[in-house]
mmCIF file of C-alpha atoms in Angstrom:
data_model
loop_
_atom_site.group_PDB
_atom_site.id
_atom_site.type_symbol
_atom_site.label_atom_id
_atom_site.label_comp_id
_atom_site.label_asym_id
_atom_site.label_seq_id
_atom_site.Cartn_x
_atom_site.Cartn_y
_atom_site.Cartn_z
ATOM 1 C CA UNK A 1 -19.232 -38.388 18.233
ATOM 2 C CA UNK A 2 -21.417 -34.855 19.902
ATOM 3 C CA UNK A 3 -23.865 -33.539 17.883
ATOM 4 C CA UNK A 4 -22.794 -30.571 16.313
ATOM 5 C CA UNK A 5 -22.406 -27.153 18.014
ATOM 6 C CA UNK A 6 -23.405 -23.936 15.549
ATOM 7 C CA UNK A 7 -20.711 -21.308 15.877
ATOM 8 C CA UNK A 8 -21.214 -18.057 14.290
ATOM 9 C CA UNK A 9 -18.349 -15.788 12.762
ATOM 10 C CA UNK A 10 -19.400 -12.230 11.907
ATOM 11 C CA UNK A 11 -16.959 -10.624 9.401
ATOM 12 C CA UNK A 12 -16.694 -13.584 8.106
ATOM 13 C CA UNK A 13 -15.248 -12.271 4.637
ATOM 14 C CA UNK A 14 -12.315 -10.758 6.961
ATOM 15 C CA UNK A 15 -8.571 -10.402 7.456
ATOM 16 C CA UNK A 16 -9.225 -11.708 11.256
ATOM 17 C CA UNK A 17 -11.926 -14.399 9.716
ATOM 18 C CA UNK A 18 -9.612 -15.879 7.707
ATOM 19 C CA UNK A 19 -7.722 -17.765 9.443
ATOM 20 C CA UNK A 20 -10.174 -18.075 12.657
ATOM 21 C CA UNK A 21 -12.532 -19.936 10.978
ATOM 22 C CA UNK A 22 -9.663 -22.876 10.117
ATOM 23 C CA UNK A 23 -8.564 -22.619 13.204
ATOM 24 C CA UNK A 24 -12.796 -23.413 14.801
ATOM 25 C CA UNK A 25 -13.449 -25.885 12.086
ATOM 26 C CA UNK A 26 -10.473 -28.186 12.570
ATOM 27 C CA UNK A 27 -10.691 -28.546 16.674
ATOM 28 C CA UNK A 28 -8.482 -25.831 18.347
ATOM 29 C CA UNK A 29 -11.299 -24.109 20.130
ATOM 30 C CA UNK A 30 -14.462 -26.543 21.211
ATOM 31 C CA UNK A 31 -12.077 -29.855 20.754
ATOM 32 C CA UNK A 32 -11.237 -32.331 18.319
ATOM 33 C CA UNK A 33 -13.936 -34.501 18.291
ATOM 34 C CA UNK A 34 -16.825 -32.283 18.650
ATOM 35 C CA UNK A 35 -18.378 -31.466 15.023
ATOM 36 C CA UNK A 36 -19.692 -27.681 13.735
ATOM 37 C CA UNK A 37 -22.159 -26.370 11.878
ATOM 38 C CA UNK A 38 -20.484 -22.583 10.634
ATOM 39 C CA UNK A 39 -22.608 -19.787 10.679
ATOM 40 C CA UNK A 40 -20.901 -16.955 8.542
ATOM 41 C CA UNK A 41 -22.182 -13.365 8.645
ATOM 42 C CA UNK A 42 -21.261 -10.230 6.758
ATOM 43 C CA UNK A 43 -22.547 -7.155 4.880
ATOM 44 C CA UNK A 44 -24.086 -7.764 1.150
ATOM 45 C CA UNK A 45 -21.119 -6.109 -0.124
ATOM 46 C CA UNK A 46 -18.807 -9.127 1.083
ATOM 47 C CA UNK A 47 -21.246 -11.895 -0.583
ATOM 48 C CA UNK A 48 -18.984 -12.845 -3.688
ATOM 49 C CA UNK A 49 -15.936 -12.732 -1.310
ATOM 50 C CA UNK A 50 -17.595 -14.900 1.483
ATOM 51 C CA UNK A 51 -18.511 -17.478 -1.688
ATOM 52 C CA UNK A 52 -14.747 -17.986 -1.840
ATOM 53 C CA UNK A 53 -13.810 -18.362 1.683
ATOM 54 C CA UNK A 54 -17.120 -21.188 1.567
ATOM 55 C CA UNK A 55 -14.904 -22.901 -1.184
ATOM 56 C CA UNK A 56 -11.742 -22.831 0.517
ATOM 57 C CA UNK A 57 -13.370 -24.296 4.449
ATOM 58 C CA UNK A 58 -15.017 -27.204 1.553
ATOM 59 C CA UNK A 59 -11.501 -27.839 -0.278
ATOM 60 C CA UNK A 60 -9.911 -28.132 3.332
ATOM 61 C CA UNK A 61 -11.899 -31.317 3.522
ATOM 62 C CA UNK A 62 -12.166 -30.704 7.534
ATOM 63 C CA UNK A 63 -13.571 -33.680 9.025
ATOM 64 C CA UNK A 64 -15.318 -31.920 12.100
ATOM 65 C CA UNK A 65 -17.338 -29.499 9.390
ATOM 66 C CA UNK A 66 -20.488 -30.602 9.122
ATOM 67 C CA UNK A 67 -22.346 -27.241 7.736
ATOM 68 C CA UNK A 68 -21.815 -23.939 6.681
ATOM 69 C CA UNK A 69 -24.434 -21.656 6.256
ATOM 70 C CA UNK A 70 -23.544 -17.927 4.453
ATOM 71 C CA UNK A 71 -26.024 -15.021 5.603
ATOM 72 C CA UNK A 72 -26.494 -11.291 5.686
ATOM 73 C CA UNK A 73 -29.573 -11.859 7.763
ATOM 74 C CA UNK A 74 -28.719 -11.453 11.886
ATOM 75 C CA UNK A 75 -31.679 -13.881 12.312
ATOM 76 C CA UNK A 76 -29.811 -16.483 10.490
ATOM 77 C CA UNK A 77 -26.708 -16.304 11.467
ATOM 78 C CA UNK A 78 -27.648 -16.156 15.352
ATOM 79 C CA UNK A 79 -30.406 -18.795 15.128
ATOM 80 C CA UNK A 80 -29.373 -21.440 18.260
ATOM 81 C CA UNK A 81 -25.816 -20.561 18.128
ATOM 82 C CA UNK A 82 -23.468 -21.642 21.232
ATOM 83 C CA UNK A 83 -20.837 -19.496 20.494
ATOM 84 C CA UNK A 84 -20.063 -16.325 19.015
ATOM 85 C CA UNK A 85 -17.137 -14.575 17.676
ATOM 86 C CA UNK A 86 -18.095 -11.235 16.817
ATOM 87 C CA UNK A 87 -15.433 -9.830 14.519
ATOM 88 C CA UNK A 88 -16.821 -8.024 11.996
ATOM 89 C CA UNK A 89 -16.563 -4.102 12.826
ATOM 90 C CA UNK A 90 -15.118 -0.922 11.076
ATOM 91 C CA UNK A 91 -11.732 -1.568 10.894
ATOM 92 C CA UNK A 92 -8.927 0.676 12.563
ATOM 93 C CA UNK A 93 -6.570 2.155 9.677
ATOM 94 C CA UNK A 94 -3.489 3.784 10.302
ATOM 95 C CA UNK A 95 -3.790 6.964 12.588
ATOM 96 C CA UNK A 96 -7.035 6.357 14.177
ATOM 97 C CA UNK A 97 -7.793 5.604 17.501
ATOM 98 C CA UNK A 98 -10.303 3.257 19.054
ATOM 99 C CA UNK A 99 -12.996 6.151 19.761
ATOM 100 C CA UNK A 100 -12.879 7.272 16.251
ATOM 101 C CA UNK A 101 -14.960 3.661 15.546
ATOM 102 C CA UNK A 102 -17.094 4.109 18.169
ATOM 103 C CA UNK A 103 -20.144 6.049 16.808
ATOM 104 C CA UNK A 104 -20.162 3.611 14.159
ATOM 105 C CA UNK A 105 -19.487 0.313 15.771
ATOM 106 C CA UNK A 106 -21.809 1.068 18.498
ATOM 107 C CA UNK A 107 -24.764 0.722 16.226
ATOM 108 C CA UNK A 108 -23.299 -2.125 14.904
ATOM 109 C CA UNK A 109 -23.080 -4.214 17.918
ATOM 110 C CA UNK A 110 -26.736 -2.905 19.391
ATOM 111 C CA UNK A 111 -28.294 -4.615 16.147
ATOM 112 C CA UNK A 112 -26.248 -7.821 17.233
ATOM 113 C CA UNK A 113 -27.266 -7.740 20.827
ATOM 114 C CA UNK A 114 -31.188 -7.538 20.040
ATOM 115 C CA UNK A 115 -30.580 -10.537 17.504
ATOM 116 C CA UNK A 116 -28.028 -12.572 20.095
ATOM 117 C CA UNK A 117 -31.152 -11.615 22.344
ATOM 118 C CA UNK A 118 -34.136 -13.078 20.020
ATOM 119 C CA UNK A 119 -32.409 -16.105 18.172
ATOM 120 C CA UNK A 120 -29.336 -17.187 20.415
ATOM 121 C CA UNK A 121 -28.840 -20.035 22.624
ATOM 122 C CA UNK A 122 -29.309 -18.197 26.053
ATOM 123 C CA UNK A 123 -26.430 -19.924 27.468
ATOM 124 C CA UNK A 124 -24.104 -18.300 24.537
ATOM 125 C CA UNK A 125 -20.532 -17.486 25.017
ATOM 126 C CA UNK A 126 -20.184 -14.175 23.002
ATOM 127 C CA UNK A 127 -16.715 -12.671 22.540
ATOM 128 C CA UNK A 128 -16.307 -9.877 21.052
ATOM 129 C CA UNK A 129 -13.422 -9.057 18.717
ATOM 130 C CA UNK A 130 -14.151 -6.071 16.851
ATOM 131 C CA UNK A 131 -12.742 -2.782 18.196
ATOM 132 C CA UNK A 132 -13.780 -0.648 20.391
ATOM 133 C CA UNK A 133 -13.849 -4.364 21.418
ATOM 134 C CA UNK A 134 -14.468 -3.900 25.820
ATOM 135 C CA UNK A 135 -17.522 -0.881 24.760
ATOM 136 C CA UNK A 136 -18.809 -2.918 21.820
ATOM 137 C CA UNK A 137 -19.156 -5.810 24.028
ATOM 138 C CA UNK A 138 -21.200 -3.823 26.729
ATOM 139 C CA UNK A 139 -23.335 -2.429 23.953
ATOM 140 C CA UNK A 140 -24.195 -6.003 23.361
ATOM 141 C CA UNK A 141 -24.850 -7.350 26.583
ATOM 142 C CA UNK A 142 -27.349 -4.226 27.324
ATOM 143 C CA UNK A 143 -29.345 -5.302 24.215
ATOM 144 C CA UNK A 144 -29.545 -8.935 25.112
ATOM 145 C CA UNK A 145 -31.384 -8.518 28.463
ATOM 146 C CA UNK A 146 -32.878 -12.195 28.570
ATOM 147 C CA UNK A 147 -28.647 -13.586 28.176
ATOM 148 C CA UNK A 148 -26.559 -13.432 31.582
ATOM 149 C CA UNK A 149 -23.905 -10.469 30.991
ATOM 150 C CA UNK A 150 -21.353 -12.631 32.002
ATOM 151 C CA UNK A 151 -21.872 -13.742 28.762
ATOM 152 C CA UNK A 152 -20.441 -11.215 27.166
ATOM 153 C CA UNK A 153 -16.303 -10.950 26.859
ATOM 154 C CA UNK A 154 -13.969 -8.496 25.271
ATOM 155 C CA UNK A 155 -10.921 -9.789 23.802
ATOM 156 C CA UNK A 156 -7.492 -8.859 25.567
ATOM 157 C CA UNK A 157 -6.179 -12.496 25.322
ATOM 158 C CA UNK A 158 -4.209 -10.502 22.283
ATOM 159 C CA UNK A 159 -2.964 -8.206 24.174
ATOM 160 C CA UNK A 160 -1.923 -11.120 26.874
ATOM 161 C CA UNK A 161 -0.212 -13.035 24.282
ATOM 162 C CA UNK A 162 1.920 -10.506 23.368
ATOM 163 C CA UNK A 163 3.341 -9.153 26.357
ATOM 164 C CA UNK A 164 3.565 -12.773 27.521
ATOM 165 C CA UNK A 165 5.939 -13.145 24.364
ATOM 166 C CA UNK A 166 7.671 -9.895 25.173
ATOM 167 C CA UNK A 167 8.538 -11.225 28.485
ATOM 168 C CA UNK A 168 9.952 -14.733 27.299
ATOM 169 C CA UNK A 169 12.166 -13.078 24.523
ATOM 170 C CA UNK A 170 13.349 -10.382 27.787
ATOM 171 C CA UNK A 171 14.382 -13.797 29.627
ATOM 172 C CA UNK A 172 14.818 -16.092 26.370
ATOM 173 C CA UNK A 173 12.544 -19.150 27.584
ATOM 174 C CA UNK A 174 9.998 -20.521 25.375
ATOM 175 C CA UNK A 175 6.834 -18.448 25.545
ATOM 176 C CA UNK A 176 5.154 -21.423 27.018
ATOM 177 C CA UNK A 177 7.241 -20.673 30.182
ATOM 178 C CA UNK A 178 5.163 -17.816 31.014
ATOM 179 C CA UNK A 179 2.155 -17.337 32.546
ATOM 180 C CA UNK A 180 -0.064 -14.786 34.830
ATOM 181 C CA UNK A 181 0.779 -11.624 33.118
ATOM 182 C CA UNK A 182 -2.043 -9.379 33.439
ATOM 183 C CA UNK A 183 -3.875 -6.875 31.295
ATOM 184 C CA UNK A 184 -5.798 -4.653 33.312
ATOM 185 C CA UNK A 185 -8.482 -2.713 31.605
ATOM 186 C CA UNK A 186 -9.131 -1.435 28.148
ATOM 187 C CA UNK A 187 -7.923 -3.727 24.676
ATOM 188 C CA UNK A 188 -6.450 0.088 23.741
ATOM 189 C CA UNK A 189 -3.581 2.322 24.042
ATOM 190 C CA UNK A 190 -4.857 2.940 27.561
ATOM 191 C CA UNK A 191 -4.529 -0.488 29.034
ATOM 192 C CA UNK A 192 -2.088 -1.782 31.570
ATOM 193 C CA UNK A 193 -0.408 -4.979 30.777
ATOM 194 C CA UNK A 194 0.915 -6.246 34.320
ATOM 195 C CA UNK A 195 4.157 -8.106 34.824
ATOM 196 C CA UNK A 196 4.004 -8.339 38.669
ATOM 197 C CA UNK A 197 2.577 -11.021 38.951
ATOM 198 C CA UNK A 198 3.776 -13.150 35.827
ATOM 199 C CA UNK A 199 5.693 -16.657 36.964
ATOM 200 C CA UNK A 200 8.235 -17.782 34.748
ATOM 201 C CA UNK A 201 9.682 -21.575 34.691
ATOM 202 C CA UNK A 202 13.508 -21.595 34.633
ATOM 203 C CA UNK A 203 14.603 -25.088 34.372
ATOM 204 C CA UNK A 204 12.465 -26.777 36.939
ATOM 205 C CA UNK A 205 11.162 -24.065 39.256
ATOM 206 C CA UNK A 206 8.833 -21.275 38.680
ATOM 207 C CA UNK A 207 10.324 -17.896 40.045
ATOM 208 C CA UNK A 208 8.416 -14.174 39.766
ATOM 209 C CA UNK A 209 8.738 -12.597 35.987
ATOM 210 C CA UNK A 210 9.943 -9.717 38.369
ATOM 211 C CA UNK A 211 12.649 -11.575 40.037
ATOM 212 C CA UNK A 212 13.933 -12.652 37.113
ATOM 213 C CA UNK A 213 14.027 -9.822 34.718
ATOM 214 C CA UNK A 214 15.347 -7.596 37.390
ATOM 215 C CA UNK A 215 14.918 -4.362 35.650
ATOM 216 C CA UNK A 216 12.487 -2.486 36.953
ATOM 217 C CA UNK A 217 12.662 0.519 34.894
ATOM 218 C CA UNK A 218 12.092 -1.625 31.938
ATOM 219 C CA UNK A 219 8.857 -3.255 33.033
ATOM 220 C CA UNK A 220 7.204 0.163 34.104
ATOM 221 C CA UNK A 221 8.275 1.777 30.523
ATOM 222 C CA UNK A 222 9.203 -0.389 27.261
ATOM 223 C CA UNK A 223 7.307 -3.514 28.312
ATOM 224 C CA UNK A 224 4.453 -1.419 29.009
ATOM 225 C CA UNK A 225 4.664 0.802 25.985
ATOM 226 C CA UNK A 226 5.985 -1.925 23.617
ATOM 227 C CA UNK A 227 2.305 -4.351 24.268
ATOM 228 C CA UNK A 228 -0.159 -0.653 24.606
ATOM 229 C CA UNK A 229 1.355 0.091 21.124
ATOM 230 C CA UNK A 230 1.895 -3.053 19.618
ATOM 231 C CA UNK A 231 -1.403 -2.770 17.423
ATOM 232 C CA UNK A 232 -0.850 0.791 16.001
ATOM 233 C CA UNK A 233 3.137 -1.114 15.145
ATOM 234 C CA UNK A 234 1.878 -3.944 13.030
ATOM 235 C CA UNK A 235 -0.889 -1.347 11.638
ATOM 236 C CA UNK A 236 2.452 0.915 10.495
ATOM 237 C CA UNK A 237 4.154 -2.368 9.500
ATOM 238 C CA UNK A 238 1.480 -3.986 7.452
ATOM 239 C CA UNK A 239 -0.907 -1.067 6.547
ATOM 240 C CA UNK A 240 -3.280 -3.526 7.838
ATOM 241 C CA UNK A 241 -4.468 -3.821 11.355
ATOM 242 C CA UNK A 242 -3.390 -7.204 13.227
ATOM 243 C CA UNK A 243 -4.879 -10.451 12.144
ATOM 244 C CA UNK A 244 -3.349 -13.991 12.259
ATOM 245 C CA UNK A 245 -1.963 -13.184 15.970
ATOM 246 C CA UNK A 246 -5.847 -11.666 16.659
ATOM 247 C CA UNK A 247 -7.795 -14.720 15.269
ATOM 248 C CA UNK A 248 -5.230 -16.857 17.377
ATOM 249 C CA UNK A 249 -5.984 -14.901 20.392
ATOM 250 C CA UNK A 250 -9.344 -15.611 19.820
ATOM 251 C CA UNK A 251 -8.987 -19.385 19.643
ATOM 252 C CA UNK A 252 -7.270 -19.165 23.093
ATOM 253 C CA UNK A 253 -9.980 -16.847 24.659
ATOM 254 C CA UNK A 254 -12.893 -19.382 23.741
ATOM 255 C CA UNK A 255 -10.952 -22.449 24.077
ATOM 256 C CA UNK A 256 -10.343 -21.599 27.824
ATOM 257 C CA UNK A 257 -13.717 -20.215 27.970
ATOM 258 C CA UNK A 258 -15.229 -23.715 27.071
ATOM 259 C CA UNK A 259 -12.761 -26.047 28.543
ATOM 260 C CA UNK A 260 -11.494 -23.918 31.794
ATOM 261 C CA UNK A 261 -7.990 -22.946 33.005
ATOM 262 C CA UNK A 262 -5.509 -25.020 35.088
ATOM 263 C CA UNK A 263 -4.794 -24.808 38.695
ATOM 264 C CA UNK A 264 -2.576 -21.691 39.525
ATOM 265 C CA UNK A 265 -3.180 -20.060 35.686
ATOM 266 C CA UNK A 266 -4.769 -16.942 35.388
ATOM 267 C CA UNK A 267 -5.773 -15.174 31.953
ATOM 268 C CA UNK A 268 -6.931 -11.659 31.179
ATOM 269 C CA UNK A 269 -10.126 -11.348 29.406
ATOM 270 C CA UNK A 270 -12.773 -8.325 29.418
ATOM 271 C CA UNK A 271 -15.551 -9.346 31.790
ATOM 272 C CA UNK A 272 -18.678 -7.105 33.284
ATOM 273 C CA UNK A 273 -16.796 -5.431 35.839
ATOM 274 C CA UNK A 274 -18.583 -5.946 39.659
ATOM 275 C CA UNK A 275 -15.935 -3.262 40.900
ATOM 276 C CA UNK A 276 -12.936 -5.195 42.279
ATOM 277 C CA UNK A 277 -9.998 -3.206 42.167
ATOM 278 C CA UNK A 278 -11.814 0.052 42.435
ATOM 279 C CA UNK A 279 -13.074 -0.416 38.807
ATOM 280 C CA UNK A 280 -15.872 1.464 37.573
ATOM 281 C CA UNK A 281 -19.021 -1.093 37.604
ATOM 282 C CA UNK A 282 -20.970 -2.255 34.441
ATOM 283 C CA UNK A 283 -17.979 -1.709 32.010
ATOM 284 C CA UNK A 284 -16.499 -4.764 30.168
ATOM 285 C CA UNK A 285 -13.141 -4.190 31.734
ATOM 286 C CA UNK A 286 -10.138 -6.530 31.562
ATOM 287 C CA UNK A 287 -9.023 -8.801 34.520
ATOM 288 C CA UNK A 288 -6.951 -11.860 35.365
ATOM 289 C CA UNK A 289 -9.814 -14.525 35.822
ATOM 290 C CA UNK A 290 -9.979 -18.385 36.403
ATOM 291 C CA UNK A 291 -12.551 -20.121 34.634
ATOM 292 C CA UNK A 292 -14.243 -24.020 35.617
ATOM 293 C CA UNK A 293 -17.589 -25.536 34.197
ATOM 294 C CA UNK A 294 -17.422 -22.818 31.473
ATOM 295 C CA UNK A 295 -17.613 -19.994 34.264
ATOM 296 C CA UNK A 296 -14.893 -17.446 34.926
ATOM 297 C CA UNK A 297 -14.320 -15.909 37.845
ATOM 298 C CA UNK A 298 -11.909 -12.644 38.512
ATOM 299 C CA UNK A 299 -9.119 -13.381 40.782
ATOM 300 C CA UNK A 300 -9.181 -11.761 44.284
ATOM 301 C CA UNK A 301 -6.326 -10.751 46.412
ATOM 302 C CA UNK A 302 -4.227 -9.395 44.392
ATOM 303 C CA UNK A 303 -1.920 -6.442 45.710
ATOM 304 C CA UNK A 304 -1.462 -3.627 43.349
ATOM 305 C CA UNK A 305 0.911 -1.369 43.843
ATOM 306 C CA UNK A 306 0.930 2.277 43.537
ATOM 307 C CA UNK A 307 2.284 2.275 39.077
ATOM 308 C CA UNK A 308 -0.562 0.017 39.024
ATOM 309 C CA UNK A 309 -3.254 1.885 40.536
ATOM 310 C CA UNK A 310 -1.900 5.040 38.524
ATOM 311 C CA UNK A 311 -1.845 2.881 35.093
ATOM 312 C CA UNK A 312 -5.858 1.559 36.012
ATOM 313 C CA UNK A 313 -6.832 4.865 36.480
ATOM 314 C CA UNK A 314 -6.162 6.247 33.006
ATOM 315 C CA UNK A 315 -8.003 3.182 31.165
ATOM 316 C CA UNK A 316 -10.867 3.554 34.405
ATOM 317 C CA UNK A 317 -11.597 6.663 32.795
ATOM 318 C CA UNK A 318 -11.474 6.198 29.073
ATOM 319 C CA UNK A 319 -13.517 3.033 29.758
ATOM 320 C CA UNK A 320 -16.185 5.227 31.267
ATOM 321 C CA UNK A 321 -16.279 7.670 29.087
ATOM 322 C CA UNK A 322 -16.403 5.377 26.210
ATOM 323 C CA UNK A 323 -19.681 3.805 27.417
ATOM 324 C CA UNK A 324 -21.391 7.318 27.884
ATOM 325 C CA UNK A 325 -20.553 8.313 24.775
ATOM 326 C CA UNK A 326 -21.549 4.460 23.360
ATOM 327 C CA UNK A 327 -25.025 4.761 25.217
ATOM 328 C CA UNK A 328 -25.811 8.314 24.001
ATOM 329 C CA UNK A 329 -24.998 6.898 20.267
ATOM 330 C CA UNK A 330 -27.385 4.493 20.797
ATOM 331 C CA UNK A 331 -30.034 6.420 22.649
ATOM 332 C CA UNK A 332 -30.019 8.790 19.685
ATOM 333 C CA UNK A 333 -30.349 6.015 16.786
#
């Protein structure tokens, strides 16, 4: 069997934690025969709680968990790590909006950066989870300047995953039957989840999501509003923001990350944007992208249509704005 892999969770006393860090520890993200040592990071408040979640990983008796070390210290819970899930932020409560976590997520995620920076593997594979997830992530990445920034991710897999679902209950095949929806942009209310180019399999052939909804007036307004929404819904629902569906998102996000996507699949993650698709540059931004030898890469070519280009254009701004107003939080701490 590999040598273990250390794999750090921050928020690790968390909703989204939770059930992420079964998911890592028995095989559904770096494989099942490739053993872990858990890093687990979170604020001295959270010790007692974190003591618990310790006990539960131990009674699971998971045969790929080979260590797991507890910490408040960023040193120690970045120390040589190949991966990291960085979930632990102030969480969104009912009524808020992204930028109202900004000023003090911001300062949370520089501190992570400089220790990613000192004590990190330099070929880590950082996403991040916690929201403003996309600005968080470019916090990061500007505070580990001896890591490669496409090293850095956002998390819209989420967002993916659910208007992928929304599409197969619109055409009732298995959700597995879907694939190459888009989300362009920002993981918030601004972002543009993108069924043009979505293939769905009906019996043996794969036809266009487009061709096969055939409502066009439905996948310009409720599909789009029903997936930029869908957060702020279960947050109404539950009185607690989304976190089973996030920490599986997360899975899938890393998973592909480490173990690349097949021939002809696309998936949307938030990457350093290099400007394709008129994008602002140097903002984590959301794109399809294929991904071999632990590398993604944004798919080219693409035509996008005037909705489109309107719908980018709205989360091109708040993404810009978000990061000047990110940089001059951190500029002034």
């Amino acid at each position: 069997m590999a040598e273990p892999i250390r794999v750090v969770v921050t928020g690790a006393a968390g909703q989204i934690a939770y059930s992420l860090l079964y998911m890592i520890a028995r095989g559904e993200v770096f494989g099942k025969d490739q053993p872990l040592i858990l890093h687990l990071l979170d604020i001295p408040p959270m010790v007692d709680v974190l003591e618990g979640v310790i006990m539960e990983l131990t009674d699971c008796a998971l045969p790929l968990l080979r260590e797991v070390i507890p910490t408040t210290d960023p040193a120690v819970a970045f120390k040589d790590v190949a991966a990291a899930f960085l979930v632990g932020a102030m969480p969104r409560r009912e009524g808020m909006e992204r930028k109202d976590l900004l000023s003090a997520n911001v300062k949370i995620f520089k501190i992570q950066g400089q220790a990613l920076d000192k004590y990190a593997k330099k070929d880590v594979k950082v996403l991040v989870v916690g929201n403003p997830a996309n600005t968080n992530a470019a916090v990061c990445a500007h505070y580990a300047t001896t890591i490669p920034r496409e090293n850095f991710t956002a998390m819209t897999r989420l967002d993916q995953n659910r208007a992928q679902a929304q599409i197969a209950c619109k055409v009732g095949v298995p959700v597995a039957d879907v694939k190459n929806v888009i989300i362009w942009g920002n993981h918030s209310s601004t972002q543009f989840p993108d069924a043009s180019h979505a293939v769905v399999k009906i019996g043996n052939a794969e036809k266009p999501a487009i061709e096969v909804i055939s409502d066009a007036d439905f996948l310009k307004s409720s599909f789009v509003e029903i997936v930029q929404k869908r957060g702020a819904t279960v947050i109404a629902a539950r009185k607690m923001s989304s976190a089973m569906s996030a920490a599986k998102a997360a899975c899938d996000h890393m998973h592909d990350w480490w173990f690349g996507t097949p021939a002809g699949k696309f998936v949307s993650m938030g990457v350093m944007s290099d400007g394709s698709y008129d994008t602002p540059k140097d903002v984590v931004y959301s794109f399809p992208v294929e991904i071999k030898n632990k590398q993604w890469k944004i798919v080219q070519g693409l035509p996008i249509n005037d909705f489109a280009k309107s719908k980018m254009a709205l989360t091109n701004k708040e993404l810009l704005e978000e990061k000047n107003e990110a940089m001059a939080v951190c500029s002034a701490d």
